[in-house]
Amino acid sequence: SACKARTIEDAAIRVWSVESNMCLDVLKNGHKSTVVSLSFSPSGKFLASAGKDRRLCIWKRNTDTKTMPVGFSLSAIVESAHKRIIWSVDFCPCNENILATGSRDGKLKIWRVSVEDEESSVAVKEICCFEPSYKGDKKVVPITAIAFAPKTIKYNDEEHAILGVGLECGLIEVWAVPINSTLSGYCATLLHLMPLTNCHIDSIKKLAWQPLKPSDNDDTEQMNNFGLTLASCGIDHGLRIYRLNFKSQ
């Protein structure tokens, strides 16, 4: 968790135990201003944080609990990851080395987080940058929420992550992002653009995909043709639930 910070000292992150309801660690010296968004990697090995200072921080979980307390240590900082405040950050549940950020500068960025071994420092590399398809009458449409789906899709014979994108204007887009590409250029592809009448009338605050059931990964046919449920909420006090169908190409 994090709160509004007026000083560098307040720009801290608290790691809590859900079982004991106790604070396990306080992460400092990563951010200079309010931390807006947090995301754990699927295994819990990494914690990504971003906020008003435009920094992207990667925290690595301590594995040697005999010499270090339970918690996370700062492993990497990307200065000026975006030109404006970073409103949302999310790890891909299908590949914990893939991370996405969305910012007020209207850019979506995909990052690869890698580490050779437990003793090595974490490397963070930008592998893709793109903008929402909707522009309206503005040059820049701020991105206020992003969320990776719990399932990948085959697109042009490559595995792609599915990324939901919420905009300040209230619209929602769904993109396919290559996550294992060996090509030099990474290219995101628009899959769905929600109809204006089915979206919000103000900024999207949060996007969340419904988790998969264990049986959803057992059916071979569902690997190529499947449906996912996406929920959204916005400043307009509205809640939307969408059912989207995907088909591998």
C-alpha positions as YAML, in Angstrom:
chain: A
units: angstrom
residues:
- id: 1
  name: SER
  ca: [0.00, 0.00, 0.00]
- id: 2
  name: ALA
  ca: [0.99, 3.65, -0.44]
- id: 3
  name: CYS
  ca: [-0.47, 7.04, 0.43]
- id: 4
  name: LYS
  ca: [-0.29, 10.64, -0.75]
- id: 5
  name: ALA
  ca: [3.22, 11.95, -0.13]
- id: 6
  name: ARG
  ca: [4.19, 15.55, 0.43]
- id: 7
  name: THR
  ca: [7.80, 14.67, 1.25]
- id: 8
  name: ILE
  ca: [10.32, 12.05, 0.06]
- id: 9
  name: GLU
  ca: [10.08, 10.39, 3.46]
- id: 10
  name: ASP
  ca: [6.33, 9.86, 2.95]
- id: 11
  name: ALA
  ca: [6.83, 8.37, -0.53]
- id: 12
  name: ALA
  ca: [7.12, 4.89, 0.94]
- id: 13
  name: ILE
  ca: [5.47, 1.55, 0.23]
- id: 14
  name: ARG
  ca: [4.19, -0.72, 2.98]
- id: 15
  name: VAL
  ca: [4.12, -4.50, 2.54]
- id: 16
  name: TRP
  ca: [1.44, -6.20, 4.62]
- id: 17
  name: SER
  ca: [0.67, -9.73, 5.73]
- id: 18
  name: VAL
  ca: [-2.91, -10.54, 4.83]
- id: 19
  name: GLU
  ca: [-3.02, -13.36, 7.41]
- id: 20
  name: SER
  ca: [-1.69, -11.43, 10.42]
- id: 21
  name: ASN
  ca: [-2.79, -7.94, 9.30]
- id: 22
  name: MET
  ca: [0.71, -6.69, 10.16]
- id: 23
  name: CYS
  ca: [3.17, -4.52, 8.23]
- id: 24
  name: LEU
  ca: [6.14, -6.67, 7.22]
- id: 25
  name: ASP
  ca: [8.30, -4.03, 5.56]
- id: 26
  name: VAL
  ca: [8.46, -0.36, 4.62]
- id: 27
  name: LEU
  ca: [10.13, 0.28, 1.27]
- id: 28
  name: LYS
  ca: [11.91, 3.64, 1.04]
- id: 29
  name: ASN
  ca: [14.36, 5.53, -1.18]
- id: 30
  name: GLY
  ca: [12.64, 4.45, -4.37]
- id: 31
  name: HIS
  ca: [10.30, 7.35, -5.08]
- id: 32
  name: LYS
  ca: [10.43, 11.11, -4.54]
- id: 33
  name: SER
  ca: [6.68, 11.70, -4.65]
- id: 34
  name: THR
  ca: [3.34, 9.90, -4.34]
- id: 35
  name: VAL
  ca: [3.32, 6.26, -5.43]
- id: 36
  name: VAL
  ca: [0.20, 5.83, -7.56]
- id: 37
  name: SER
  ca: [0.31, 2.22, -8.75]
- id: 38
  name: LEU
  ca: [1.72, -1.12, -7.54]
- id: 39
  name: SER
  ca: [1.89, -4.57, -9.09]
- id: 40
  name: PHE
  ca: [3.31, -7.91, -7.95]
- id: 41
  name: SER
  ca: [4.74, -10.36, -10.47]
- id: 42
  name: PRO
  ca: [2.83, -13.69, -10.64]
- id: 43
  name: SER
  ca: [5.33, -15.53, -8.43]
- id: 44
  name: GLY
  ca: [5.68, -12.64, -5.99]
- id: 45
  name: LYS
  ca: [9.37, -12.34, -6.82]
- id: 46
  name: PHE
  ca: [9.09, -8.74, -8.02]
- id: 47
  name: LEU
  ca: [7.09, -5.68, -7.03]
- id: 48
  name: ALA
  ca: [6.76, -2.82, -9.50]
- id: 49
  name: SER
  ca: [5.87, 0.71, -8.41]
- id: 50
  name: ALA
  ca: [5.28, 3.97, -10.26]
- id: 51
  name: GLY
  ca: [3.82, 7.37, -9.62]
- id: 52
  name: LYS
  ca: [4.01, 11.14, -9.82]
- id: 53
  name: ASP
  ca: [7.80, 11.31, -10.02]
- id: 54
  name: ARG
  ca: [7.66, 9.42, -13.36]
- id: 55
  name: ARG
  ca: [9.96, 6.76, -11.94]
- id: 56
  name: LEU
  ca: [9.49, 3.04, -12.49]
- id: 57
  name: CYS
  ca: [10.93, 1.05, -9.59]
- id: 58
  name: ILE
  ca: [11.45, -2.70, -9.41]
- id: 59
  name: TRP
  ca: [11.73, -4.26, -5.96]
- id: 60
  name: LYS
  ca: [13.04, -7.82, -5.58]
- id: 61
  name: ARG
  ca: [11.87, -10.13, -2.82]
- id: 62
  name: ASN
  ca: [14.48, -11.13, -0.26]
- id: 63
  name: THR
  ca: [15.21, -14.85, -0.51]
- id: 64
  name: ASP
  ca: [17.73, -15.18, 2.30]
- id: 65
  name: THR
  ca: [15.46, -14.60, 5.30]
- id: 66
  name: LYS
  ca: [18.22, -15.65, 7.72]
- id: 67
  name: THR
  ca: [20.29, -12.53, 7.07]
- id: 68
  name: MET
  ca: [17.58, -10.21, 5.73]
- id: 69
  name: PRO
  ca: [14.06, -9.47, 6.96]
- id: 70
  name: VAL
  ca: [11.04, -10.65, 5.02]
- id: 71
  name: GLY
  ca: [10.33, -8.02, 2.41]
- id: 72
  name: PHE
  ca: [11.72, -6.44, -0.74]
- id: 73
  name: SER
  ca: [14.90, -4.61, -1.73]
- id: 74
  name: LEU
  ca: [15.18, -1.95, -4.41]
- id: 75
  name: SER
  ca: [16.78, -3.58, -7.47]
- id: 76
  name: ALA
  ca: [16.23, -1.17, -10.36]
- id: 77
  name: ILE
  ca: [15.07, 2.39, -11.07]
- id: 78
  name: VAL
  ca: [14.07, 3.72, -14.48]
- id: 79
  name: GLU
  ca: [14.28, 7.50, -14.32]
- id: 80
  name: SER
  ca: [11.72, 9.39, -16.43]
- id: 81
  name: ALA
  ca: [10.09, 6.17, -17.62]
- id: 82
  name: HIS
  ca: [7.39, 8.48, -19.04]
- id: 83
  name: LYS
  ca: [7.14, 12.22, -19.64]
- id: 84
  name: ARG
  ca: [4.15, 12.63, -17.31]
- id: 85
  name: ILE
  ca: [2.74, 10.90, -14.23]
- id: 86
  name: ILE
  ca: [2.49, 7.11, -14.52]
- id: 87
  name: TRP
  ca: [-1.06, 6.23, -13.60]
- id: 88
  name: SER
  ca: [-0.91, 2.46, -13.90]
- id: 89
  name: VAL
  ca: [1.55, -0.44, -13.87]
- id: 90
  name: ASP
  ca: [0.83, -4.15, -14.29]
- id: 91
  name: PHE
  ca: [2.82, -7.39, -14.51]
- id: 92
  name: CYS
  ca: [1.71, -9.94, -17.08]
- id: 93
  name: PRO
  ca: [0.25, -13.02, -15.29]
- id: 94
  name: CYS
  ca: [1.37, -15.25, -18.18]
- id: 95
  name: ASN
  ca: [4.99, -14.07, -18.18]
- id: 96
  name: GLU
  ca: [6.38, -12.42, -15.06]
- id: 97
  name: ASN
  ca: [9.23, -10.85, -17.01]
- id: 98
  name: ILE
  ca: [6.77, -8.65, -18.91]
- id: 99
  name: LEU
  ca: [5.52, -5.40, -17.39]
- id: 100
  name: ALA
  ca: [3.29, -2.63, -18.78]
- id: 101
  name: THR
  ca: [2.97, 1.03, -17.81]
- id: 102
  name: GLY
  ca: [0.39, 3.63, -18.81]
- id: 103
  name: SER
  ca: [0.86, 7.37, -18.38]
- id: 104
  name: ARG
  ca: [-0.71, 10.79, -18.64]
- id: 105
  name: ASP
  ca: [1.63, 11.40, -21.59]
- id: 106
  name: GLY
  ca: [-0.63, 9.11, -23.66]
- id: 107
  name: LYS
  ca: [1.96, 6.38, -24.03]
- id: 108
  name: LEU
  ca: [1.77, 2.68, -23.27]
- id: 109
  name: LYS
  ca: [5.10, 1.00, -22.67]
- id: 110
  name: ILE
  ca: [6.00, -2.66, -22.41]
- id: 111
  name: TRP
  ca: [9.10, -3.55, -20.40]
- id: 112
  name: ARG
  ca: [11.14, -6.72, -19.99]
- id: 113
  name: VAL
  ca: [12.37, -7.37, -16.43]
- id: 114
  name: SER
  ca: [15.22, -9.86, -16.32]
- id: 115
  name: VAL
  ca: [17.81, -11.20, -13.88]
- id: 116
  name: GLU
  ca: [20.46, -13.83, -14.56]
- id: 117
  name: ASP
  ca: [20.64, -15.28, -11.04]
- id: 118
  name: GLU
  ca: [19.67, -14.47, -7.46]
- id: 119
  name: GLU
  ca: [22.84, -12.44, -6.90]
- id: 120
  name: SER
  ca: [22.58, -10.35, -10.08]
- id: 121
  name: SER
  ca: [20.95, -6.95, -10.35]
- id: 122
  name: VAL
  ca: [17.67, -6.59, -12.19]
- id: 123
  name: ALA
  ca: [17.70, -5.23, -15.75]
- id: 124
  name: VAL
  ca: [14.68, -3.36, -17.11]
- id: 125
  name: LYS
  ca: [14.44, -2.80, -20.86]
- id: 126
  name: GLU
  ca: [11.73, -1.02, -22.84]
- id: 127
  name: ILE
  ca: [10.65, -3.31, -25.69]
- id: 128
  name: CYS
  ca: [7.53, -1.59, -27.03]
- id: 129
  name: CYS
  ca: [5.87, 1.81, -26.98]
- id: 130
  name: PHE
  ca: [2.53, 2.71, -28.55]
- id: 131
  name: GLU
  ca: [-0.48, 5.00, -28.20]
- id: 132
  name: PRO
  ca: [-4.22, 4.29, -27.94]
- id: 133
  name: SER
  ca: [-6.06, 4.22, -31.25]
- id: 134
  name: TYR
  ca: [-8.65, 6.76, -30.07]
- id: 135
  name: LYS
  ca: [-7.57, 10.38, -30.17]
- id: 136
  name: GLY
  ca: [-10.80, 12.35, -30.48]
- id: 137
  name: ASP
  ca: [-10.04, 16.05, -30.86]
- id: 138
  name: LYS
  ca: [-6.91, 15.87, -28.67]
- id: 139
  name: LYS
  ca: [-3.29, 15.23, -29.57]
- id: 140
  name: VAL
  ca: [-2.77, 13.21, -26.39]
- id: 141
  name: VAL
  ca: [-5.27, 10.98, -24.58]
- id: 142
  name: PRO
  ca: [-4.00, 10.14, -21.06]
- id: 143
  name: ILE
  ca: [-4.00, 6.48, -20.03]
- id: 144
  name: THR
  ca: [-5.42, 6.00, -16.54]
- id: 145
  name: ALA
  ca: [-5.70, 2.20, -16.13]
- id: 146
  name: ILE
  ca: [-4.20, -0.94, -17.64]
- id: 147
  name: ALA
  ca: [-4.60, -4.66, -16.91]
- id: 148
  name: PHE
  ca: [-3.22, -7.83, -18.45]
- id: 149
  name: ALA
  ca: [-5.67, -10.67, -19.06]
- id: 150
  name: PRO
  ca: [-4.99, -14.08, -17.43]
- id: 151
  name: LYS
  ca: [-4.70, -15.77, -20.83]
- id: 152
  name: THR
  ca: [-2.61, -15.28, -23.97]
- id: 153
  name: ILE
  ca: [-3.70, -15.42, -27.60]
- id: 154
  name: LYS
  ca: [-2.01, -16.71, -30.74]
- id: 155
  name: TYR
  ca: [-1.75, -13.88, -33.26]
- id: 156
  name: ASN
  ca: [0.24, -14.20, -36.49]
- id: 157
  name: ASP
  ca: [1.69, -17.45, -35.12]
- id: 158
  name: GLU
  ca: [3.16, -15.67, -32.09]
- id: 159
  name: GLU
  ca: [2.08, -15.67, -28.47]
- id: 160
  name: HIS
  ca: [0.55, -12.34, -27.43]
- id: 161
  name: ALA
  ca: [-0.57, -11.06, -24.06]
- id: 162
  name: ILE
  ca: [-3.99, -9.40, -23.92]
- id: 163
  name: LEU
  ca: [-3.88, -5.90, -22.40]
- id: 164
  name: GLY
  ca: [-6.91, -3.86, -21.35]
- id: 165
  name: VAL
  ca: [-6.42, -0.08, -21.56]
- id: 166
  name: GLY
  ca: [-8.60, 2.54, -19.86]
- id: 167
  name: LEU
  ca: [-8.49, 6.17, -20.99]
- id: 168
  name: GLU
  ca: [-9.13, 9.49, -19.27]
- id: 169
  name: CYS
  ca: [-12.03, 10.11, -21.63]
- id: 170
  name: GLY
  ca: [-13.79, 6.95, -20.38]
- id: 171
  name: LEU
  ca: [-13.12, 4.67, -23.37]
- id: 172
  name: ILE
  ca: [-11.65, 1.17, -23.15]
- id: 173
  name: GLU
  ca: [-9.42, -0.58, -25.68]
- id: 174
  name: VAL
  ca: [-8.01, -4.11, -25.73]
- id: 175
  name: TRP
  ca: [-4.64, -4.79, -27.32]
- id: 176
  name: ALA
  ca: [-2.50, -7.82, -28.22]
- id: 177
  name: VAL
  ca: [1.12, -7.43, -27.13]
- id: 178
  name: PRO
  ca: [3.88, -9.87, -28.25]
- id: 179
  name: ILE
  ca: [5.71, -11.25, -25.23]
- id: 180
  name: ASN
  ca: [8.08, -13.89, -26.63]
- id: 181
  name: SER
  ca: [8.95, -12.34, -29.97]
- id: 182
  name: THR
  ca: [12.43, -12.93, -31.39]
- id: 183
  name: LEU
  ca: [11.93, -10.16, -33.93]
- id: 184
  name: SER
  ca: [13.78, -6.88, -33.56]
- id: 185
  name: GLY
  ca: [10.59, -4.82, -33.63]
- id: 186
  name: TYR
  ca: [7.73, -5.34, -31.20]
- id: 187
  name: CYS
  ca: [4.32, -4.28, -32.45]
- id: 188
  name: ALA
  ca: [1.06, -4.13, -30.50]
- id: 189
  name: THR
  ca: [-2.23, -4.81, -32.30]
- id: 190
  name: LEU
  ca: [-5.67, -3.43, -31.45]
- id: 191
  name: LEU
  ca: [-8.14, -6.27, -30.81]
- id: 192
  name: HIS
  ca: [-11.23, -4.51, -29.45]
- id: 193
  name: LEU
  ca: [-12.45, -0.92, -29.20]
- id: 194
  name: MET
  ca: [-15.43, -0.75, -26.88]
- id: 195
  name: PRO
  ca: [-18.42, 1.13, -28.32]
- id: 196
  name: LEU
  ca: [-18.73, 4.65, -26.95]
- id: 197
  name: THR
  ca: [-22.27, 3.94, -25.67]
- id: 198
  name: ASN
  ca: [-20.98, 1.02, -23.58]
- id: 199
  name: CYS
  ca: [-18.13, 2.92, -21.91]
- id: 200
  name: HIS
  ca: [-17.80, 5.49, -19.13]
- id: 201
  name: ILE
  ca: [-18.33, 9.23, -19.35]
- id: 202
  name: ASP
  ca: [-15.25, 10.07, -17.26]
- id: 203
  name: SER
  ca: [-11.81, 8.69, -16.43]
- id: 204
  name: ILE
  ca: [-11.34, 4.96, -15.99]
- id: 205
  name: LYS
  ca: [-9.98, 4.29, -12.50]
- id: 206
  name: LYS
  ca: [-9.50, 0.53, -12.54]
- id: 207
  name: LEU
  ca: [-9.63, -2.46, -14.88]
- id: 208
  name: ALA
  ca: [-9.72, -6.11, -13.73]
- id: 209
  name: TRP
  ca: [-10.07, -9.41, -15.59]
- id: 210
  name: GLN
  ca: [-11.93, -12.33, -14.07]
- id: 211
  name: PRO
  ca: [-9.45, -15.06, -13.03]
- id: 212
  name: LEU
  ca: [-9.52, -18.31, -14.97]
- id: 213
  name: LYS
  ca: [-10.85, -21.59, -13.58]
- id: 214
  name: PRO
  ca: [-8.40, -24.55, -13.64]
- id: 215
  name: SER
  ca: [-10.56, -26.25, -16.27]
- id: 216
  name: ASP
  ca: [-10.22, -23.27, -18.63]
- id: 217
  name: ASN
  ca: [-6.67, -24.33, -19.52]
- id: 218
  name: ASP
  ca: [-7.49, -28.00, -20.12]
- id: 219
  name: ASP
  ca: [-9.67, -27.68, -23.21]
- id: 220
  name: THR
  ca: [-7.59, -27.58, -26.42]
- id: 221
  name: GLU
  ca: [-10.39, -25.90, -28.34]
- id: 222
  name: GLN
  ca: [-10.55, -23.11, -25.76]
- id: 223
  name: MET
  ca: [-6.88, -22.37, -26.40]
- id: 224
  name: ASN
  ca: [-7.83, -21.02, -29.83]
- id: 225
  name: ASN
  ca: [-11.35, -19.74, -29.24]
- id: 226
  name: PHE
  ca: [-12.28, -18.44, -25.80]
- id: 227
  name: GLY
  ca: [-14.08, -15.74, -23.84]
- id: 228
  name: LEU
  ca: [-12.88, -13.49, -21.02]
- id: 229
  name: THR
  ca: [-14.68, -11.15, -18.63]
- id: 230
  name: LEU
  ca: [-13.41, -7.61, -17.98]
- id: 231
  name: ALA
  ca: [-14.69, -5.25, -15.28]
- id: 232
  name: SER
  ca: [-14.14, -1.49, -15.17]
- id: 233
  name: CYS
  ca: [-14.96, 1.39, -12.84]
- id: 234
  name: GLY
  ca: [-14.62, 5.12, -13.33]
- id: 235
  name: ILE
  ca: [-14.86, 8.56, -11.79]
- id: 236
  name: ASP
  ca: [-18.44, 8.66, -13.10]
- id: 237
  name: HIS
  ca: [-19.28, 6.17, -10.28]
- id: 238
  name: GLY
  ca: [-20.16, 3.62, -12.94]
- id: 239
  name: LEU
  ca: [-19.30, -0.07, -13.12]
- id: 240
  name: ARG
  ca: [-19.16, -1.95, -16.41]
- id: 241
  name: ILE
  ca: [-18.73, -5.68, -17.02]
- id: 242
  name: TYR
  ca: [-17.80, -6.86, -20.51]
- id: 243
  name: ARG
  ca: [-17.70, -10.33, -22.04]
- id: 244
  name: LEU
  ca: [-15.15, -10.48, -24.84]
- id: 245
  name: ASN
  ca: [-14.58, -13.32, -27.30]
- id: 246
  name: PHE
  ca: [-11.13, -14.02, -28.72]
- id: 247
  name: LYS
  ca: [-10.01, -16.19, -31.59]
- id: 248
  name: SER
  ca: [-6.42, -17.07, -32.46]
- id: 249
  name: GLN
  ca: [-5.25, -16.00, -35.91]
...
